[in-house]
Short mmCIF file of C-alpha atoms in Angstrom, two decimals:
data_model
loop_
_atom_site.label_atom_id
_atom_site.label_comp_id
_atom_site.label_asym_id
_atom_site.label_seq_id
_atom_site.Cartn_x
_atom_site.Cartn_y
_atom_site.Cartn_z
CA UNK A 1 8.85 18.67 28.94
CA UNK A 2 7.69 20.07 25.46
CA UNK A 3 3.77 20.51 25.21
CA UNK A 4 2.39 17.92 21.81
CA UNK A 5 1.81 21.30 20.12
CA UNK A 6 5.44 22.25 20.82
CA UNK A 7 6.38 19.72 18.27
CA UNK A 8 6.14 18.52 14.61
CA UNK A 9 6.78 15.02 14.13
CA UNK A 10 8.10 13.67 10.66
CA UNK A 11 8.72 10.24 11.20
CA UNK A 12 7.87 7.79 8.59
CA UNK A 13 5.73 5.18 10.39
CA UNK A 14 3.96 4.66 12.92
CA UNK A 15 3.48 8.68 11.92
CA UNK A 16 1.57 11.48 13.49
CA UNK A 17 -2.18 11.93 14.33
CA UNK A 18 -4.49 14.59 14.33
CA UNK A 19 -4.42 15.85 18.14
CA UNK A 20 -8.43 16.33 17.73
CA UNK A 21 -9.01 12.07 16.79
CA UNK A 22 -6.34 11.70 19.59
CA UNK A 23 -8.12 13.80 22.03
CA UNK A 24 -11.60 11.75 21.26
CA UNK A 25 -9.79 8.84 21.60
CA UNK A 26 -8.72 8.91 25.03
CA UNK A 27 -12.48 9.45 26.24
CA UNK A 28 -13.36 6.42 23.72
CA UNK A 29 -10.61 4.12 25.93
CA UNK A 30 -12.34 5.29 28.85
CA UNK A 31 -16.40 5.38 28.41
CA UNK A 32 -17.03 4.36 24.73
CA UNK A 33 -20.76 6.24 24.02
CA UNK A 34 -21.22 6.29 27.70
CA UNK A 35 -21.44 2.85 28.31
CA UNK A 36 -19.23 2.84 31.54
CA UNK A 37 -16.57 0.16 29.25
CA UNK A 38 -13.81 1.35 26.81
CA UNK A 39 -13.68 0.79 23.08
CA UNK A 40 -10.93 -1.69 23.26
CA UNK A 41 -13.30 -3.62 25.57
CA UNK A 42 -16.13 -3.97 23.13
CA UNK A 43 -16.84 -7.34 21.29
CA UNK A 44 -15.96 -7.08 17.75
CA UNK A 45 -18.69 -8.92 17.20
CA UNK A 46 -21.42 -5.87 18.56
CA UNK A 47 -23.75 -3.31 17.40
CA UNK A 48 -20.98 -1.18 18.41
CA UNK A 49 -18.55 -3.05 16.03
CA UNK A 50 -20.65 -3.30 13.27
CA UNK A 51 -21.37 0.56 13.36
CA UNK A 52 -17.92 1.74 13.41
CA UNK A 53 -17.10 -1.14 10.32
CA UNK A 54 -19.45 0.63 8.29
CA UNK A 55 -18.91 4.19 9.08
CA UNK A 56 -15.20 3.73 8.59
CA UNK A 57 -16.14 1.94 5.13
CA UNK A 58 -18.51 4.91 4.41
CA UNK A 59 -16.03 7.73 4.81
CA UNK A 60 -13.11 5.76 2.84
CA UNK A 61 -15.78 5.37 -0.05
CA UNK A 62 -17.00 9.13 -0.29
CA UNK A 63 -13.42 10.22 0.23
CA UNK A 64 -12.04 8.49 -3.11
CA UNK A 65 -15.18 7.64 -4.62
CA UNK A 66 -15.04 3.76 -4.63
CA UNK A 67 -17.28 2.63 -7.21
CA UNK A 68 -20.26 -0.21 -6.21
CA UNK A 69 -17.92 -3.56 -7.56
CA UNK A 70 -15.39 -2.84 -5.25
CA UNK A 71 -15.26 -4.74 -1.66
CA UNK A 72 -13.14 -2.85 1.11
CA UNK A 73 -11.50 -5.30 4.18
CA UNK A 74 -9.93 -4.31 7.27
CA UNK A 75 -7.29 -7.40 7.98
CA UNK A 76 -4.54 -7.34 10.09
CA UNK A 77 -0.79 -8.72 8.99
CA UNK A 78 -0.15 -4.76 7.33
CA UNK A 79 1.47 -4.57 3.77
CA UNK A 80 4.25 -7.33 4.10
CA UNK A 81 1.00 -9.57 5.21
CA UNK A 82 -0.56 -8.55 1.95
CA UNK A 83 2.77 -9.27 -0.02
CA UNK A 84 1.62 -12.65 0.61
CA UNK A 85 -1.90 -12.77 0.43
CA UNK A 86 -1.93 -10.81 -3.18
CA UNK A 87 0.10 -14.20 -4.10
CA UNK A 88 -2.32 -16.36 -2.13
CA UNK A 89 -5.73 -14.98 -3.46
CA UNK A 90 -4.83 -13.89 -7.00
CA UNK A 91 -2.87 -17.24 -8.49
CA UNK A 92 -6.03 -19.03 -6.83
CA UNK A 93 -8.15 -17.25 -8.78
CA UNK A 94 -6.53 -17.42 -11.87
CA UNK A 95 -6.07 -21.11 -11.29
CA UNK A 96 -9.77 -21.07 -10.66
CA UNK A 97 -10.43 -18.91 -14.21
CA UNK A 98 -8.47 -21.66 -16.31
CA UNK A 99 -9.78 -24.81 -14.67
CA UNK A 100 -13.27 -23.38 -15.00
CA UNK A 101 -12.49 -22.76 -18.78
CA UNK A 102 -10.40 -26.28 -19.47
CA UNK A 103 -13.80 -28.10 -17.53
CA UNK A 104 -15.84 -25.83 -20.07
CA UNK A 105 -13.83 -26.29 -23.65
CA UNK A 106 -13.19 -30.30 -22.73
CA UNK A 107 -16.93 -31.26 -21.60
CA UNK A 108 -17.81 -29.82 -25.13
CA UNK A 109 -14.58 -31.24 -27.13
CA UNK A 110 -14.68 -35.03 -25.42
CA UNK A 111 -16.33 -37.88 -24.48
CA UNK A 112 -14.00 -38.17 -21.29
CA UNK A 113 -16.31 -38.78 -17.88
CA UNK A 114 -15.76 -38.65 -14.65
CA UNK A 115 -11.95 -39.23 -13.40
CA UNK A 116 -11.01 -39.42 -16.80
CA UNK A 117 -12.23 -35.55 -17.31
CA UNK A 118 -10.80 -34.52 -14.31
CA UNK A 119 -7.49 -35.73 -14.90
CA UNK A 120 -7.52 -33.95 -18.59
CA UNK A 121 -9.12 -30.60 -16.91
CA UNK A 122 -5.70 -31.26 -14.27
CA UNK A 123 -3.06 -31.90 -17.04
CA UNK A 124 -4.25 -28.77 -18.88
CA UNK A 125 -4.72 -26.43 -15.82
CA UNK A 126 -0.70 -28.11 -14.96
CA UNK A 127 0.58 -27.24 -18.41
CA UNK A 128 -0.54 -23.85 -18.49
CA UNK A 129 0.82 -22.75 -15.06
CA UNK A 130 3.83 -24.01 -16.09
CA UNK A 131 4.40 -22.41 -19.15
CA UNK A 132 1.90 -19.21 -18.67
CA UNK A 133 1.62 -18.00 -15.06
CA UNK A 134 3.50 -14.83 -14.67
CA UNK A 135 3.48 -12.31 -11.96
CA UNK A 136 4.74 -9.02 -12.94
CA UNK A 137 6.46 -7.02 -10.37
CA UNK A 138 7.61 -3.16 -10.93
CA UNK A 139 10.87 -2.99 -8.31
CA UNK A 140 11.13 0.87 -8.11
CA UNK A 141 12.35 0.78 -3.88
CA UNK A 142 13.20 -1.46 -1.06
CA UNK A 143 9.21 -2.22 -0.53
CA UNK A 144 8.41 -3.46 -4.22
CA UNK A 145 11.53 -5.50 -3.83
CA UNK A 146 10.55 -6.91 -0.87
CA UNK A 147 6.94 -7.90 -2.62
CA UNK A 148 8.89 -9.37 -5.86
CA UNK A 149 11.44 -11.57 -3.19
CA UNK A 150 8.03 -12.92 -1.18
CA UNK A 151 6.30 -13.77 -4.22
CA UNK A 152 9.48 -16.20 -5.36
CA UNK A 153 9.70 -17.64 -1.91
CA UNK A 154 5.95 -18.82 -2.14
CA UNK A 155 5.45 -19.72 -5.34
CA UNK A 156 9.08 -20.05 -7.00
CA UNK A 157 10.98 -17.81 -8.87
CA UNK A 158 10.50 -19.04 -12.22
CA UNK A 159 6.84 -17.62 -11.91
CA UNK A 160 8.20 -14.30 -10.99
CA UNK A 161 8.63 -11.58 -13.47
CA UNK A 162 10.47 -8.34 -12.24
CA UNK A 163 9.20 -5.94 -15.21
CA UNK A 164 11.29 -3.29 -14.06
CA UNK A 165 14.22 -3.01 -11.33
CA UNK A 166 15.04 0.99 -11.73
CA UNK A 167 18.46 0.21 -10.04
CA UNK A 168 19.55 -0.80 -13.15
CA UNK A 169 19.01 2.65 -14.75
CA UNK A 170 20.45 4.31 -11.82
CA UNK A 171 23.94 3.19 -10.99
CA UNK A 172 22.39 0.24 -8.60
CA UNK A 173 20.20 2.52 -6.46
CA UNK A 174 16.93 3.74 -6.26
CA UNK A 175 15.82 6.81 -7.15
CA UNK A 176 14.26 6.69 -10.68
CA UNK A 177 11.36 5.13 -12.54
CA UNK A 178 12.57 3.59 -15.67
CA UNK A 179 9.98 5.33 -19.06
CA UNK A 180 7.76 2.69 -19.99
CA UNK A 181 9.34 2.11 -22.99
CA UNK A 182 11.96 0.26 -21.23
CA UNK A 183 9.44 -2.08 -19.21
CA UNK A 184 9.67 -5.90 -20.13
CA UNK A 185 6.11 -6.81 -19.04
CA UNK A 186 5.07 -10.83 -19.68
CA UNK A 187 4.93 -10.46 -23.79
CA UNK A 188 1.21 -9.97 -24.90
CA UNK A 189 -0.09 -8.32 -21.30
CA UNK A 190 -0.10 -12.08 -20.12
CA UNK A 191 0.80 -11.54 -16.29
CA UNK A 192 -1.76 -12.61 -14.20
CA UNK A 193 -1.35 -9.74 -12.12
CA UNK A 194 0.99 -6.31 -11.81
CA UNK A 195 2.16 -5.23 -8.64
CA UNK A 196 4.14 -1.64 -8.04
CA UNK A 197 4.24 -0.04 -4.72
CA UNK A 198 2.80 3.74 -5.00
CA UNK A 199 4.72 5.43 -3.31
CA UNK A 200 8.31 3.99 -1.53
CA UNK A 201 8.65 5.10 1.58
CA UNK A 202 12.17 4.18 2.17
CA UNK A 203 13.88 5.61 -1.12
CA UNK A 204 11.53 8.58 -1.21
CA UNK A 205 9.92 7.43 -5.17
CA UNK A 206 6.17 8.26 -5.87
CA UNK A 207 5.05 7.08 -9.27
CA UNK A 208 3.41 10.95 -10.54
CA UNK A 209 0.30 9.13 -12.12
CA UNK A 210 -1.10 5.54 -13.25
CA UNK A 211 1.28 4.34 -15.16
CA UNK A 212 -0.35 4.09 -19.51
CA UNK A 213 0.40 0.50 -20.25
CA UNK A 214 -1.64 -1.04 -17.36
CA UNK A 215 -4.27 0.51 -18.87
CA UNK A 216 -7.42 -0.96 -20.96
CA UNK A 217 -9.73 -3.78 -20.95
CA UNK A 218 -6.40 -6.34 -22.14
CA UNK A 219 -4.26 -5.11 -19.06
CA UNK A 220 -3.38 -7.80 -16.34
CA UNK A 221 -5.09 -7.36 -12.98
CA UNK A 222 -3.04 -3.86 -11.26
CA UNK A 223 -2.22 -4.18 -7.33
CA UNK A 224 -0.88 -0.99 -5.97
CA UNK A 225 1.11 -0.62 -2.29
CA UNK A 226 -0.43 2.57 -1.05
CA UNK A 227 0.69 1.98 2.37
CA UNK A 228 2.74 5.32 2.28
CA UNK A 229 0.35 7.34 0.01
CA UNK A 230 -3.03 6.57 0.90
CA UNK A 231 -5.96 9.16 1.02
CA UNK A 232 -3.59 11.72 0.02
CA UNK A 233 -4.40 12.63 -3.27
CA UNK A 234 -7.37 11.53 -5.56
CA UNK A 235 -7.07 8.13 -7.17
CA UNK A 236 -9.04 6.63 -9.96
CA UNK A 237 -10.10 3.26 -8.07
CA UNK A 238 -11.66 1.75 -11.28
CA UNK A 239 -7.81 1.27 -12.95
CA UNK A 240 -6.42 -1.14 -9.89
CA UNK A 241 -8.06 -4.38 -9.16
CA UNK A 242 -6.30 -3.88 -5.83
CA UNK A 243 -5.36 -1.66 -3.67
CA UNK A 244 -4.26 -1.92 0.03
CA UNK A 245 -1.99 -0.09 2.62
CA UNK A 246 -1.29 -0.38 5.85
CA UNK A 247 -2.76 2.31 8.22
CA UNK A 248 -0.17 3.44 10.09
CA UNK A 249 1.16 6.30 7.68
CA UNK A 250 -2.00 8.76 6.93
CA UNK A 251 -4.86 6.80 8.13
CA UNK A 252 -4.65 5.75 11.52
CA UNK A 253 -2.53 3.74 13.95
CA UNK A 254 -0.39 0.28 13.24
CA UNK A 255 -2.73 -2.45 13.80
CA UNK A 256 -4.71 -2.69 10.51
CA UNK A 257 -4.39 -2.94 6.70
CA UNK A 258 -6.73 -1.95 4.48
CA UNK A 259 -7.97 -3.70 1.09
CA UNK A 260 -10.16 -2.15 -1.42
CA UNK A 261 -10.45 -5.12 -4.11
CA UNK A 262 -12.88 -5.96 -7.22
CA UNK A 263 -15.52 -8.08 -5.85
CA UNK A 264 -14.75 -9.93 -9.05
CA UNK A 265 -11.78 -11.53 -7.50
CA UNK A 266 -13.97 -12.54 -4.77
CA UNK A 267 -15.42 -15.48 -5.85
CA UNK A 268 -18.12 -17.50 -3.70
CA UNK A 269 -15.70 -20.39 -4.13
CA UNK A 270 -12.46 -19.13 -2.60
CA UNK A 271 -9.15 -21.08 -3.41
CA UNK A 272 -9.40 -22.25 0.30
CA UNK A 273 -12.50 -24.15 -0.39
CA UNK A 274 -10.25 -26.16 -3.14
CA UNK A 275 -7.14 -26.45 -1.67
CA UNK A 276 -6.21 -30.05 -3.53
CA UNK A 277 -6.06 -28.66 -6.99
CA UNK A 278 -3.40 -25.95 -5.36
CA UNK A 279 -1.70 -28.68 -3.28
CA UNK A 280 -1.28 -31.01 -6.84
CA UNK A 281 0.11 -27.66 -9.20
CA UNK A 282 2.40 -27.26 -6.49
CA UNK A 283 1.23 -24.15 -5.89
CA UNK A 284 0.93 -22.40 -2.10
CA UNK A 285 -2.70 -22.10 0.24
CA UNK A 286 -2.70 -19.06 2.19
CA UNK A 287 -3.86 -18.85 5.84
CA UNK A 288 -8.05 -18.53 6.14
CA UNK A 289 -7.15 -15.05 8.03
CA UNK A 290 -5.65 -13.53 4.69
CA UNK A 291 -8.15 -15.07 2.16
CA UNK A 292 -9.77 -12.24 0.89
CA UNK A 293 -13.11 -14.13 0.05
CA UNK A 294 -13.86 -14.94 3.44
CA UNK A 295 -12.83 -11.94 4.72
CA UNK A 296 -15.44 -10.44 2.91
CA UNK A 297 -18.18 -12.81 3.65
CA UNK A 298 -17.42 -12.31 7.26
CA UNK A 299 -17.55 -8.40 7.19
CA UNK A 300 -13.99 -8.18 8.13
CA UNK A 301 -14.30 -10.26 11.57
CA UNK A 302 -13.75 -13.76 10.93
CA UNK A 303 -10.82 -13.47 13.66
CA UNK A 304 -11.07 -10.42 16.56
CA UNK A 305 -10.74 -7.42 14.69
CA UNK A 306 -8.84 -4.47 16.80
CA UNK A 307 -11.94 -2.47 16.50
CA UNK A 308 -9.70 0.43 17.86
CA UNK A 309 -8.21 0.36 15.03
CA UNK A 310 -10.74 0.79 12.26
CA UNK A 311 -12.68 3.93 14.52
CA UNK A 312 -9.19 5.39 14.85
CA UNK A 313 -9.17 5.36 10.94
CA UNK A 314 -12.55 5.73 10.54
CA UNK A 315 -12.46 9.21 12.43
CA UNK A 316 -9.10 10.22 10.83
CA UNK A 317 -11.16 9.68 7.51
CA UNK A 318 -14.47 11.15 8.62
CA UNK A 319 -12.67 14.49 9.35
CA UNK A 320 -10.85 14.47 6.19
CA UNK A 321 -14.83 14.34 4.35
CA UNK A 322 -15.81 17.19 6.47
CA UNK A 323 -13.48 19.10 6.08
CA UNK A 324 -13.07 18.95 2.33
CA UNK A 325 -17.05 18.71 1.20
CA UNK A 326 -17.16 18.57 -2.26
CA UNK A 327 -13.77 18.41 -3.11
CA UNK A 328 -12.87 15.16 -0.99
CA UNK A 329 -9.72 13.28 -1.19
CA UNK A 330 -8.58 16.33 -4.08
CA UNK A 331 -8.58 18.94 -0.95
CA UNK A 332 -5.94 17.19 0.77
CA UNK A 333 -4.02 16.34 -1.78
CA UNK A 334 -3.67 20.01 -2.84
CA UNK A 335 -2.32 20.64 0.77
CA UNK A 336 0.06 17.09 0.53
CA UNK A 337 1.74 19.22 -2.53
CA UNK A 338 1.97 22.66 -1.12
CA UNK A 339 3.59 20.80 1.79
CA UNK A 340 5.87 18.94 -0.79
CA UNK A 341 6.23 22.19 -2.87
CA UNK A 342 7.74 24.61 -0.42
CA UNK A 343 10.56 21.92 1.49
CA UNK A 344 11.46 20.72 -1.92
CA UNK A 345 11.45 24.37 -3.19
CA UNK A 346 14.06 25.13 0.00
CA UNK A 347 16.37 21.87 -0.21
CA UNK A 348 16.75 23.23 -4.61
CA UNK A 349 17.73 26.53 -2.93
CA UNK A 350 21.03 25.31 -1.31
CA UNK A 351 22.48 23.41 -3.98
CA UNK A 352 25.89 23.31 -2.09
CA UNK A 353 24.21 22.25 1.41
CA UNK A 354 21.19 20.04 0.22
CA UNK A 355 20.99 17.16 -2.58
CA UNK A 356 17.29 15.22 -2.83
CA UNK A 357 17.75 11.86 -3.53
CA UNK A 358 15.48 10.63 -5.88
CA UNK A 359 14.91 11.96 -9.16
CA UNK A 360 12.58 15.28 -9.75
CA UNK A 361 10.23 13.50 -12.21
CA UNK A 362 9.87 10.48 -8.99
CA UNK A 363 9.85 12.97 -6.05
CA UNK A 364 7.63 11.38 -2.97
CA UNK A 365 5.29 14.35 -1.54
CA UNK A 366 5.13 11.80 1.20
CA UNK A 367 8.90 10.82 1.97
CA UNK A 368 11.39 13.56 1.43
CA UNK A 369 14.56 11.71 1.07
CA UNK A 370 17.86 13.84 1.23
CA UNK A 371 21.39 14.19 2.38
CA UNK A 372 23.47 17.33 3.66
CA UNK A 373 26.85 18.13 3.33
CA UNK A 374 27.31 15.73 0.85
CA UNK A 375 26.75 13.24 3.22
CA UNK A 376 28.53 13.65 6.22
CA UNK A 377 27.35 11.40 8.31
CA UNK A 378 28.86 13.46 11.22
CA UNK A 379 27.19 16.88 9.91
CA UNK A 380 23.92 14.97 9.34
CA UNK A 381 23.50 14.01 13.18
CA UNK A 382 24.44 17.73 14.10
CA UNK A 383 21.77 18.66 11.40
CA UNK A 384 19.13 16.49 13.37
CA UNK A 385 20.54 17.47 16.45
CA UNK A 386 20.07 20.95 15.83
CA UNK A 387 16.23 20.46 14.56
CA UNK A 388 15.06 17.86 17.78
CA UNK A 389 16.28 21.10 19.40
CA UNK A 390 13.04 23.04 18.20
CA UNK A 391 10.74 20.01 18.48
CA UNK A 392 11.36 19.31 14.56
CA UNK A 393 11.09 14.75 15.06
CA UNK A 394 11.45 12.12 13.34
CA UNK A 395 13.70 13.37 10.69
CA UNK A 396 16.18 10.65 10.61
CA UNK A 397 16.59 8.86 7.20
CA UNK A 398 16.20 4.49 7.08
CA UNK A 399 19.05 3.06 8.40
CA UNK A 400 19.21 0.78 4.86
CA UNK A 401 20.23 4.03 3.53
CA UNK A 402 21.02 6.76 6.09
CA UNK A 403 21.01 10.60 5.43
CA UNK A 404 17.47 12.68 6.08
CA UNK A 405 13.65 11.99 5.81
CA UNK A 406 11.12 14.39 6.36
CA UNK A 407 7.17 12.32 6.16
CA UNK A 408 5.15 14.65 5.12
CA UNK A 409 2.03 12.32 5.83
CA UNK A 410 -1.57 13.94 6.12
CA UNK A 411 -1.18 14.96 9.95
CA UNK A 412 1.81 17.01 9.32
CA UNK A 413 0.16 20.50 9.18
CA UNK A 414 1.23 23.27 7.15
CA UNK A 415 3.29 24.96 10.03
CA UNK A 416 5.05 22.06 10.98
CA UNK A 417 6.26 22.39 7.58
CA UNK A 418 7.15 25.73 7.33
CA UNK A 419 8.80 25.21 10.43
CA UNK A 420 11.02 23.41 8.72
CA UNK A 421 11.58 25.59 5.58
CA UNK A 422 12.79 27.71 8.56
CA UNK A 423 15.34 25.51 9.77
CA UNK A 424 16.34 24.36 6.29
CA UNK A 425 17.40 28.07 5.59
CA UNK A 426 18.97 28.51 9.49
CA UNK A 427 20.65 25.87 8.84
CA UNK A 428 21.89 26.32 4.95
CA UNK A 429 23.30 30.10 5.72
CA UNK A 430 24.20 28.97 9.24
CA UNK A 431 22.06 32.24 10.62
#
């Protein structure tokens, strides 16, 4: 039976963790701070609870430098839950935004009381969902599309706006990201919102920065999928209004999502507190457990948190600020590229063995997506074969699209990777 340091792991998800969280862990289960209970045993409603909360929040904030108007939740549902409630808390504010601003303009412009206001305030909030609520959605992999298909089924396709569906520009796969030029946003920078996922784990596609035109005080609300990317290199939190991911990939164990949003968009009176104006636009109220506004009024535990979870992330996240000082999130992402660098570097090497999927402009440093032998689906499982051999895991491409993925998530050290750079050469000149 191989020792855990006998082997490097590159699944996609659930993906590895760092053996020293691990090994603090298993003392947590048993005796959390020597109270004679375990840590999954403690009330989420505790001291205890309420410590580990805020140190987890803490560590995420000094890692990428969160600025003060931002909120960050711990929910539960991971990103496909948060497909939904982006839909759910976003059109519900923006409903909110224009019926504030039709009660505003028509208390001023008419003599209408009562009923009779609230039925003009209701005819022009109706008229301009109708003819102005638009939801942009960049489709760039298999998870964005996934986010653009939820969005229709909730709230109808004809609200829907896919800005961008790279298949088109890529013989009806994934692989590139369309210029901007070639974006059809909602005309003016209308959308109520823009979603893209960051970085798509299954087709390998990592957008190389923001993208330029959701930029600037006019652009729509941004909502990035990080799931896949997260504290791996240093983002500029002030450009998204949202940004979540599930933890499971670089920040902890499957069981939690995280949300950093713009307290903005967390009004004291959430769309669940006026559910009738929603229910009349025909328009759909999200469950109280993914309404971001109470959520945040409830410090993350309006239902049982699994307070596992968060310290699991919280000491993943710790470790990454001591470790990096000064430089924070910036440190590890130099180490997510050198990773990236030298297997990408390897698989260009072998032209004739090795072919990366996506384009080099879209590369993931996260999910290295290729195929060998052309292919082969037969000389692809002796390929895998061959590296589960030497404790090289996980390697095994999505079975929507077959062929090789190595996750080069944060807990992947630099020797598992040039352990692989080994076997990619072994391999290639069959030495």
């Amino acid at each position: 039976m191989p020792e855990r340091s006998d082997v490097h792991y590159f699944g996609a998800g659930p993906a590895p963790l760092p053996s020293a969280v691990l090994e603090r862990a298993s003392q947590a289960l048993l005796n959390y701070k020597g109270q004679g209970v375990g840590i999954c045993e403690i009330s989420h409603r505790s001291a205890d609870a309420n410590e580990i909360l805020a140190d987890a929040k803490a560590a995420l904030t000094s890692l990428l430098d969160i600025p003060e108007d931002y909120e960050i939740l711990f929910l539960q549902g991971g990103g496909s839950g948060e497909f939904s409630a982006v839909v759910y808390n976003l059109v519900g504010v923006w409903v909110e935004k224009r019926r504030a601003q039709a009660e505003k303009d028509l208390s001023a412009s008419t003599d209408a009381k009562g009923e009779a206001l609230e039925q003009k305030i209701f005819e022009r909030v109706q008229r301009e969902v109708k003819e102005e609520l638009r939801l942009d959605y960049l489709v760039t992999g298999s998870w964005s599309l996934k986010a653009s298909q939820e969005a229709s089924r909730l709230i109808g396709a004809e609200y829907v706006n896919v800005a961008v569906d790279s298949r088109k520009a890529n013989n009806g796969k994934f692989g590139v990201i369309p210029s901007e030029s070639d974006w059809k946003p909602t005309p003016g920078n209308k959308a109520a919102f823009t979603y893209f996922c960051d970085n798509e784990t299954v087709d390998g596609v990592e957008f190389p920065q923001f993208p330029k035109s959701l930029e600037g005080a006019d652009a729509p609300w941004v909502v990035a999928d990080m799931s896949s990317n997260f504290i791996s290199r240093k983002v500029d939190v002030s450009k998204y209004s949202v940004i979540f991911g599930g933890a499971q990939k670089n920040v902890g164990n499957a069981g939690i999502t995280i949300v950093i949003v713009k307290k903005s968009l967390l009004p004291p009176a959430s769309p669940q507190a006026a559910p009738e104006l929603l229910r009349r636009l025909n328009l759909p109220i999200g469950p109280i457990v993914f309404d971001w506004p109470t959520i945040a009024k409830n410090n993350s535990l309006y239902n049982t948190l699994p307070i596992f979870d968060v310290w699991i992330a919280g000491q993943v996240m710790s470790d990454l600020v001591s470790t990096y000082g000064a430089k924070k999130i910036a440190g590890q992402g130099e180490i997510s590229a050198e990773k990236a660098n030298i297997i990408y570097g390897t698989l260009e090497q072998y032209p004739n063995v090795y072919k990366v999927v996506p384009d080099k402009t879209v590369r993931s440093r996260m999910n290295i997506c290729f195929r060998v032998n052309g292919g082969d689906e037969e000389k692809e499982k002796t390929f895998l074969a061959g590296a589960q051999k030497i404790g090289l895991l996980g390697l095994k491409g999505h079975r929507s699209v077959g062929g090789i993925r190595a996750s080069n998530y944060n807990a992947v050290s630099l020797d598992g990777a040039k352990k692989l750079v080994t076997y990619l050469e072994t391999y290639a000149t069959g030495a």
